[in-house]
mmCIF file of C-alpha atoms and ligand atoms in Angstrom:
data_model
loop_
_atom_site.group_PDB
_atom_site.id
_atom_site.type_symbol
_atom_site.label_atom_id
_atom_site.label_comp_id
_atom_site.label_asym_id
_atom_site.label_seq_id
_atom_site.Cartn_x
_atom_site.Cartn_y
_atom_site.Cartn_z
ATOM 1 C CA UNK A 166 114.619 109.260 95.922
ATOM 2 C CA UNK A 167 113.289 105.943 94.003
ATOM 3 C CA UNK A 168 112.327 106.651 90.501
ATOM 4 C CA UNK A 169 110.667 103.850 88.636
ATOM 5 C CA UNK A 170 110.352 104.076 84.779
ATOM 6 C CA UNK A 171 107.999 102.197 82.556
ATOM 7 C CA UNK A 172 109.981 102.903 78.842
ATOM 8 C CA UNK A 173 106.811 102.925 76.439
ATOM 9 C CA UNK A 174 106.372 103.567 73.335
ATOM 10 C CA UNK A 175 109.598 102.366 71.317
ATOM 11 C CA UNK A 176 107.605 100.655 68.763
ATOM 12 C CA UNK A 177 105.212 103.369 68.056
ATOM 13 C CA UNK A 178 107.957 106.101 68.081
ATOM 14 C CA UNK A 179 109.534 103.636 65.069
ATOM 15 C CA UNK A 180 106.441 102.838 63.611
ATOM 16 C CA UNK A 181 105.559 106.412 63.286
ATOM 17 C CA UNK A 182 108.639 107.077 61.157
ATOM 18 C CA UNK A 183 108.153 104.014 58.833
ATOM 19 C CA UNK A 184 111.088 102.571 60.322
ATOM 20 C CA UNK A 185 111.701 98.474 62.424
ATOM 21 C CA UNK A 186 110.539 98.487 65.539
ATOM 22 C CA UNK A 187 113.811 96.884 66.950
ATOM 23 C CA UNK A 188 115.380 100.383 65.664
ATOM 24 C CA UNK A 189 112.785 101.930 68.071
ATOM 25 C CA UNK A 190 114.206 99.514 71.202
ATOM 26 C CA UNK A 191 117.581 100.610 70.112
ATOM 27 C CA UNK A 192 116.881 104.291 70.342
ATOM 28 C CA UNK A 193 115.412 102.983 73.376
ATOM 29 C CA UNK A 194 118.644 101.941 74.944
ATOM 30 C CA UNK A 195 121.278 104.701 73.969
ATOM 31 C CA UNK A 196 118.052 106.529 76.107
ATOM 32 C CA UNK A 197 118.736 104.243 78.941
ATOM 33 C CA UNK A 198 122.180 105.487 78.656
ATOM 34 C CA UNK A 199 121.658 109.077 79.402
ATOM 35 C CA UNK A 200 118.780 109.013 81.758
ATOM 36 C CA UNK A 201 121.165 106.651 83.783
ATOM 37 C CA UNK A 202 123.827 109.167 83.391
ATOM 38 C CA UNK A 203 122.176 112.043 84.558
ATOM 39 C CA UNK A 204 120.406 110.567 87.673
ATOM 40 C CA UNK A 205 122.583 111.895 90.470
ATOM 41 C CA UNK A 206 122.674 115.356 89.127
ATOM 42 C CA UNK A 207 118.776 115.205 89.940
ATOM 43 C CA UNK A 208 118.879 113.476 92.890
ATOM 44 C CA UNK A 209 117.434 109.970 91.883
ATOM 45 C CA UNK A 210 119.413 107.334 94.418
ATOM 46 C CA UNK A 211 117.384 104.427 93.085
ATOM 47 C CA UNK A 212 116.482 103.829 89.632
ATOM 48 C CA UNK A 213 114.272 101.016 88.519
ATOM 49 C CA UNK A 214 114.126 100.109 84.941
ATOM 50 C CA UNK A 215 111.446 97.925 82.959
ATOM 51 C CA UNK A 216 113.626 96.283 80.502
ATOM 52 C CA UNK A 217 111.384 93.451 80.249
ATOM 53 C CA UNK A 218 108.077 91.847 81.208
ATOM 54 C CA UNK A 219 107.010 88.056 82.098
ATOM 55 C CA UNK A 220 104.213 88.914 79.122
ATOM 56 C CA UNK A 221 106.666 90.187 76.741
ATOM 57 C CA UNK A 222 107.308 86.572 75.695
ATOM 58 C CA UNK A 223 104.019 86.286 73.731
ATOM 59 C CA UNK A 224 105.897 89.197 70.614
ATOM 60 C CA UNK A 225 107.156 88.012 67.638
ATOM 61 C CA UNK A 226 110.087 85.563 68.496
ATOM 62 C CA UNK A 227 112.602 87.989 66.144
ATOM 63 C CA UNK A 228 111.476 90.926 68.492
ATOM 64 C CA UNK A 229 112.223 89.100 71.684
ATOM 65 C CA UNK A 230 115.655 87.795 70.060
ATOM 66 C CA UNK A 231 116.316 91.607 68.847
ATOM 67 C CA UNK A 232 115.727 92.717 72.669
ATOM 68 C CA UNK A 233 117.547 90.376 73.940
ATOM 69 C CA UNK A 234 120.643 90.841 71.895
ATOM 70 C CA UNK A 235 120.240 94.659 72.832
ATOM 71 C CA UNK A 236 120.152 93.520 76.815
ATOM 72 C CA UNK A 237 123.299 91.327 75.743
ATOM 73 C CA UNK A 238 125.039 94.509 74.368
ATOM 74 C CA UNK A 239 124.252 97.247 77.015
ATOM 75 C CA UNK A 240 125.190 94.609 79.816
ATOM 76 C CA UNK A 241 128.746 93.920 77.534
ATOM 77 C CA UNK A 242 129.768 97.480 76.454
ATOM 78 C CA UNK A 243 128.259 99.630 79.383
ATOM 79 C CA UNK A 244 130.274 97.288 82.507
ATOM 80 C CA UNK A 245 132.981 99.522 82.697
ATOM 81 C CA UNK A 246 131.451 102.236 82.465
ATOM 82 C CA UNK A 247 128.682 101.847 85.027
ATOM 83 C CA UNK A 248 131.527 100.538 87.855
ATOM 84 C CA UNK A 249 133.674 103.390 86.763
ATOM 85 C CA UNK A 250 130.613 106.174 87.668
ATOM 86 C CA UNK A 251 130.198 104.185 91.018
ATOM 87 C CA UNK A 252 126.620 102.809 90.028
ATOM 88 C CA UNK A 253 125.542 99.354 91.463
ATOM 89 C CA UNK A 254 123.061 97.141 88.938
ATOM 90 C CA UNK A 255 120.818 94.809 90.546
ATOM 91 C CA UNK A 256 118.465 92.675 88.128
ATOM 92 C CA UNK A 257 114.451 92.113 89.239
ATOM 93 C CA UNK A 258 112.542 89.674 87.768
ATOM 94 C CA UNK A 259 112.398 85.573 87.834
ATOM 95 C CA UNK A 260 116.173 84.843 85.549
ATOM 96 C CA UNK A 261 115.288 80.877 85.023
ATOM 97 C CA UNK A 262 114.003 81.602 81.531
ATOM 98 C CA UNK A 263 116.534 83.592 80.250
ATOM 99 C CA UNK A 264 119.473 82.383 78.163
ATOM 100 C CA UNK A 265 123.077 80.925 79.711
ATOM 101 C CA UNK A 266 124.773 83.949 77.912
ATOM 102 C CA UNK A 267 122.901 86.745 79.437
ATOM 103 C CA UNK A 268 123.000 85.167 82.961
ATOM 104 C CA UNK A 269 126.457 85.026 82.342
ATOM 105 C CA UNK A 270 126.793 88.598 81.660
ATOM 106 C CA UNK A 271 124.246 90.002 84.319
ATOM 107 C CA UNK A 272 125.739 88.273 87.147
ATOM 108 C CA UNK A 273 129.422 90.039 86.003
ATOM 109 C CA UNK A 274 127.609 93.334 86.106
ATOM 110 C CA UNK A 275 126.363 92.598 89.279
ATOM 111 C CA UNK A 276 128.586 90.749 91.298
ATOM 112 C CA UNK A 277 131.234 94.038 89.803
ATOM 113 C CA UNK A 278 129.593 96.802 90.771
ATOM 114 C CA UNK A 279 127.752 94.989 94.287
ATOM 115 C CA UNK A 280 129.739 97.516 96.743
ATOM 116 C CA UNK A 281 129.450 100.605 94.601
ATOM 117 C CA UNK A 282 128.168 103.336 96.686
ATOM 118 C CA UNK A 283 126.676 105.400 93.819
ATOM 119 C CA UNK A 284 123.040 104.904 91.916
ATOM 120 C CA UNK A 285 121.235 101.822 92.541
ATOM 121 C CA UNK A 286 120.230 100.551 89.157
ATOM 122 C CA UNK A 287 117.246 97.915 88.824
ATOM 123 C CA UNK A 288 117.132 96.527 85.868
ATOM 124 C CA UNK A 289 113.473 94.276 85.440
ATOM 125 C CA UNK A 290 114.144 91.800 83.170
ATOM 126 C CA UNK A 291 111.274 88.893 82.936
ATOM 127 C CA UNK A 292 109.550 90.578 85.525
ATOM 128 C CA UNK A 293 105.855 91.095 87.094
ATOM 129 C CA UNK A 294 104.673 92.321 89.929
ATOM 130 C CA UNK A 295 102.487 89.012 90.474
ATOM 131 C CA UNK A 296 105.131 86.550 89.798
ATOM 132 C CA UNK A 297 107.399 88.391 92.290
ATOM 133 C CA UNK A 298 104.519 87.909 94.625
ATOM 134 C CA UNK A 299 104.244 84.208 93.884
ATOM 135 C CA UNK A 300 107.712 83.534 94.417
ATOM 136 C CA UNK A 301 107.826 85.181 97.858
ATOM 137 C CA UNK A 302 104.952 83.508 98.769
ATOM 138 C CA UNK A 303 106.542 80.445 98.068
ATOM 139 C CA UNK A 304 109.454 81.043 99.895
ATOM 140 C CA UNK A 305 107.406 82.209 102.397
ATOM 141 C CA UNK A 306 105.752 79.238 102.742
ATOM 142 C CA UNK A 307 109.147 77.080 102.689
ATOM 143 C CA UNK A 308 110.137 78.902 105.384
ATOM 144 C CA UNK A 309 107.314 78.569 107.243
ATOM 145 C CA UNK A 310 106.920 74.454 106.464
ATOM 146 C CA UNK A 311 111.005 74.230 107.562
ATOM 147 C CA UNK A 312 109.697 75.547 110.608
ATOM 148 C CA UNK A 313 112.211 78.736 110.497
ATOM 149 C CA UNK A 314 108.870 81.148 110.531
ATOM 150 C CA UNK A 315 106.001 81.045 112.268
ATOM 151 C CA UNK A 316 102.923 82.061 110.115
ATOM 152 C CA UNK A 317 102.586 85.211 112.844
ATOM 153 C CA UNK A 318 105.653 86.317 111.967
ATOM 154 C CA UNK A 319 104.772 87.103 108.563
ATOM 155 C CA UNK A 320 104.234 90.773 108.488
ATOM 156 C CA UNK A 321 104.181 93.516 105.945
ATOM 157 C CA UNK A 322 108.084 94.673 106.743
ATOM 158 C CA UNK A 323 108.969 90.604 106.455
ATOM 159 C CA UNK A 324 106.770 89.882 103.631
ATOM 160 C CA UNK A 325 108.737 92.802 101.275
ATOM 161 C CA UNK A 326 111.901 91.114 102.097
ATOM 162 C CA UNK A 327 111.739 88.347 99.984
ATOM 163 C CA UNK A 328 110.551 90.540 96.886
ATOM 164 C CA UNK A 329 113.391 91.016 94.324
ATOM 165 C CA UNK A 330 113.801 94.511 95.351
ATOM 166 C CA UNK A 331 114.405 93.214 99.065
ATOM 167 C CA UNK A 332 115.532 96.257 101.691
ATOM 168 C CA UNK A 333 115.357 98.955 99.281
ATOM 169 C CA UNK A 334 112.407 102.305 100.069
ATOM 170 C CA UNK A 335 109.393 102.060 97.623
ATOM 171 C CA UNK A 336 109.509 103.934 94.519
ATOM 172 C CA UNK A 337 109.029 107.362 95.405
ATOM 173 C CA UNK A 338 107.258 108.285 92.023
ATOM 174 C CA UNK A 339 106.599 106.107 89.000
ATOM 175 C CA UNK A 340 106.619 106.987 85.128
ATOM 176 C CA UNK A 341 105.122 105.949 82.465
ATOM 177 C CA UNK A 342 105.799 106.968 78.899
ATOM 178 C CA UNK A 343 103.992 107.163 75.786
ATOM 179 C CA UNK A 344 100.881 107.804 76.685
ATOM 180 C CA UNK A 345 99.210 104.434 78.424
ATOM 181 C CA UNK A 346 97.833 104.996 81.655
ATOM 182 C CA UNK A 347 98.325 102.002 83.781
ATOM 183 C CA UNK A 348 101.222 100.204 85.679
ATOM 184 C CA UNK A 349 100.926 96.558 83.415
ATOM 185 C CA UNK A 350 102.316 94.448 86.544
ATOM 186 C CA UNK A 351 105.176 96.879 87.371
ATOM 187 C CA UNK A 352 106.134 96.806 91.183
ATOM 188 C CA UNK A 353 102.510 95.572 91.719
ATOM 189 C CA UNK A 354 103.432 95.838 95.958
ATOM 190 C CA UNK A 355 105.973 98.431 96.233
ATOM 191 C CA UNK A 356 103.694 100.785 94.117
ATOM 192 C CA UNK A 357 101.191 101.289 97.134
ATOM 193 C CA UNK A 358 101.895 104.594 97.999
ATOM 194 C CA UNK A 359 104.243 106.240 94.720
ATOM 195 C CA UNK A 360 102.866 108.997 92.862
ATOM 196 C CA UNK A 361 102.733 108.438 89.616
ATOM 197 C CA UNK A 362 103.306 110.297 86.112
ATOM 198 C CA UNK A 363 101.862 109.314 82.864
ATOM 199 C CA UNK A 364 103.867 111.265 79.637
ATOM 200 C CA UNK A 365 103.015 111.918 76.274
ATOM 201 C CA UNK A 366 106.418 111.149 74.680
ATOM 202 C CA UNK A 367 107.102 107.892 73.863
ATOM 203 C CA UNK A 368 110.999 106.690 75.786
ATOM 204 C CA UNK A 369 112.860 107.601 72.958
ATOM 205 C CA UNK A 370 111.530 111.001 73.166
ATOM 206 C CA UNK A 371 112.364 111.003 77.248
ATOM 207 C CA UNK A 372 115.104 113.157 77.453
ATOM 208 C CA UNK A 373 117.135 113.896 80.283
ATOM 209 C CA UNK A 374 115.304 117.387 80.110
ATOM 210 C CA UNK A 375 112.005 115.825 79.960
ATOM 211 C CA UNK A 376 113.268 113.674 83.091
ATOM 212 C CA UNK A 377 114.092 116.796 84.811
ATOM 213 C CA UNK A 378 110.975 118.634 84.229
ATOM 214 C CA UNK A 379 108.662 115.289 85.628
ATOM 215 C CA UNK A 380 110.697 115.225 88.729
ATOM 216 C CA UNK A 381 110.253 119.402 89.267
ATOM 217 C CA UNK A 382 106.557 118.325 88.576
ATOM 218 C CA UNK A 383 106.756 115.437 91.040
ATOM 219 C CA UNK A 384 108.216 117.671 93.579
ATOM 220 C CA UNK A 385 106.483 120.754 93.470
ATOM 221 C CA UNK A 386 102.947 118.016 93.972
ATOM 222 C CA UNK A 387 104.170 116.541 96.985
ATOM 223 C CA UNK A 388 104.926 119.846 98.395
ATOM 224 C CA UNK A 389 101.661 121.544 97.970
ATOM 225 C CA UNK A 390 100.574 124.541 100.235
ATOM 226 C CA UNK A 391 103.078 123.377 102.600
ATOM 227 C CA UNK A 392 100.844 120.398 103.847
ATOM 228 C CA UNK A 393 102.413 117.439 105.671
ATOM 229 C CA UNK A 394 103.460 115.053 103.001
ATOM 230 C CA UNK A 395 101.715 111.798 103.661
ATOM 231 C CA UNK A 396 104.654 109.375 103.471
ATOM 232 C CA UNK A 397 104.881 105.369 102.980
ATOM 233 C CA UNK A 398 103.975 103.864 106.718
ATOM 234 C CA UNK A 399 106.649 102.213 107.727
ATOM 235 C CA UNK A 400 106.393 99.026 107.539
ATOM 236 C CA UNK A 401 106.710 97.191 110.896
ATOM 237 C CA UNK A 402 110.019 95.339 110.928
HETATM 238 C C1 FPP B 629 108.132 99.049 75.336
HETATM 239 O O1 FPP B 629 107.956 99.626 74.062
HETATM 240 C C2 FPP B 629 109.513 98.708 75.528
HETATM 241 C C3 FPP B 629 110.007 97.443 75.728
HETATM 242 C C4 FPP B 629 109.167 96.240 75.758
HETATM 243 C C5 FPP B 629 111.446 97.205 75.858
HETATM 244 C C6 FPP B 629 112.223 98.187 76.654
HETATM 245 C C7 FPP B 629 113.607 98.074 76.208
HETATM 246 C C8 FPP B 629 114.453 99.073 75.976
HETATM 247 C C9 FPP B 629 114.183 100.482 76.293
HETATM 248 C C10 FPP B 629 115.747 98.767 75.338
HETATM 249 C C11 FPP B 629 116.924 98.495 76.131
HETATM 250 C C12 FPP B 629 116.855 98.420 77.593
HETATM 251 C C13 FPP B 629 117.954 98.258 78.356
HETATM 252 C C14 FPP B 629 117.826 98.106 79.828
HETATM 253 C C15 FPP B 629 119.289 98.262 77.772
HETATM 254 P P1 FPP B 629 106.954 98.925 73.078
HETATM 255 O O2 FPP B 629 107.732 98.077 72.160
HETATM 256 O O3 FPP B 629 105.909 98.205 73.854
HETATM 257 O O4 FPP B 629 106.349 100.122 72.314
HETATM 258 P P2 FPP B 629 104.899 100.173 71.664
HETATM 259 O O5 FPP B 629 103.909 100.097 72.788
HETATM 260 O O6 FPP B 629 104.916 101.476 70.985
HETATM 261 O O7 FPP B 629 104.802 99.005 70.730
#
């Protein structure tokens, strides 16, 4: 099962208790933490995270820096411990316009933990569903003007291939916390056919517990009455 997570609501939670926002985004990622930790007890193979957006840039420049110094320190302190519990990170999202240092540090979590057989963790960082779309299309059309495609070649199964997220299934069921009830250019094509949850609690107040309760809820609505599930089509190769 995919699981994609939108993690709302870390300014508001801080906000709320007259406290920094950045101390909101830091509750946020001892969150990350657990919810990673507790995915293959609950059955979540995939995990998709959305760390960060491609509109995120227009905050205050000492948020971004504070976020950005918390992506620095999960991808630093968390390395071993994410190869040790078998999970394999993969990052989403355009990387041009982020800095040397966390490039440096993504591509040692990744390039680590590549052949781990365990959860598949996406991290989105700089990411939107159009830009994705862009970018494929661009490579698309290099391919095409190379002459290494033929324009009726391109076809739905093709096309998803050159998104970030590549071979991987669809999410299965996306969440949203804090209340907002849209997707804000999350997984804008492999969203087509997810179910989707939209919580209360803000991500700091997503516990594991309230993790495991959406995904009961997920799976008790897809197996209604005992009615065919209508699955993703598959896409043709
Ligand atoms: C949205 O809350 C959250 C973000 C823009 C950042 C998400 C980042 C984290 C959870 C921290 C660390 C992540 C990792 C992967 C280590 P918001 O600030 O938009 O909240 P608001 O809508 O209440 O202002």
């Amino acid at each position: 099962m995919h699981v994609g997570i939108i993690m709302d609501g870390n300014g508001r939670w801080a906000t709320r208790r007259g406290l920094a926002r950045l101390i909101g985004h830091k509750r946020g990622a001892a969150q990350v933490k657990k919810i990673v930790k507790i995915c293959p007890r609950l059955g979540v193979k995939t995990l998709t995270l959305y760390a960060f957006s491609t509109e995120n840039w227009k905050r205050a420049a000492h948020e971004i820096e504070g976020l950005m110094k918390l992506f620095r320190g999960y991808l630093a302190n968390n390395l071993v411990e994410l190869h040790e519990k078998n999970v394999c990170v993969r990052f989403i999202g355009d990387p041009t316009a982020l800095s040397p240092e966390i490039l440096v540090l993504m591509e040692r979590l990744r390039s680590l933990t590549e052949n781990n057989t365990g959860l598949q963790l996406n991290i989105a960082i700089n990411y939107g569903g159009r830009d994705e779309l862009v970018r494929a299309a661009k490579a698309i059309a290099a391919e095409v003007a190379s002459g290494d495609l033929t324009i009726d070649e391109i076809t739905e199964g093709r096309f998803s291939r050159f998104l970030d997220t590549g071979v991987q299934n669809d999410p299965d069921l996306i969440i949203r916390t804090a209340g907002e009830m849209r997707l804000s250019n999350f997984m804008t094509w492999q969203s087509a056919y997810s179910e989707l949850a939209f919580l209360q609690e803000s991500w700091p107040e997503f516990t594991p517990e309230v993790f495991e309760e959406t995904l009961e809820n997920f799976h008790s609505r897809t197996r209604q009455f005992g009615a065919v599930v209508p699955k993703q089509p598959e896409l043709a190769k």
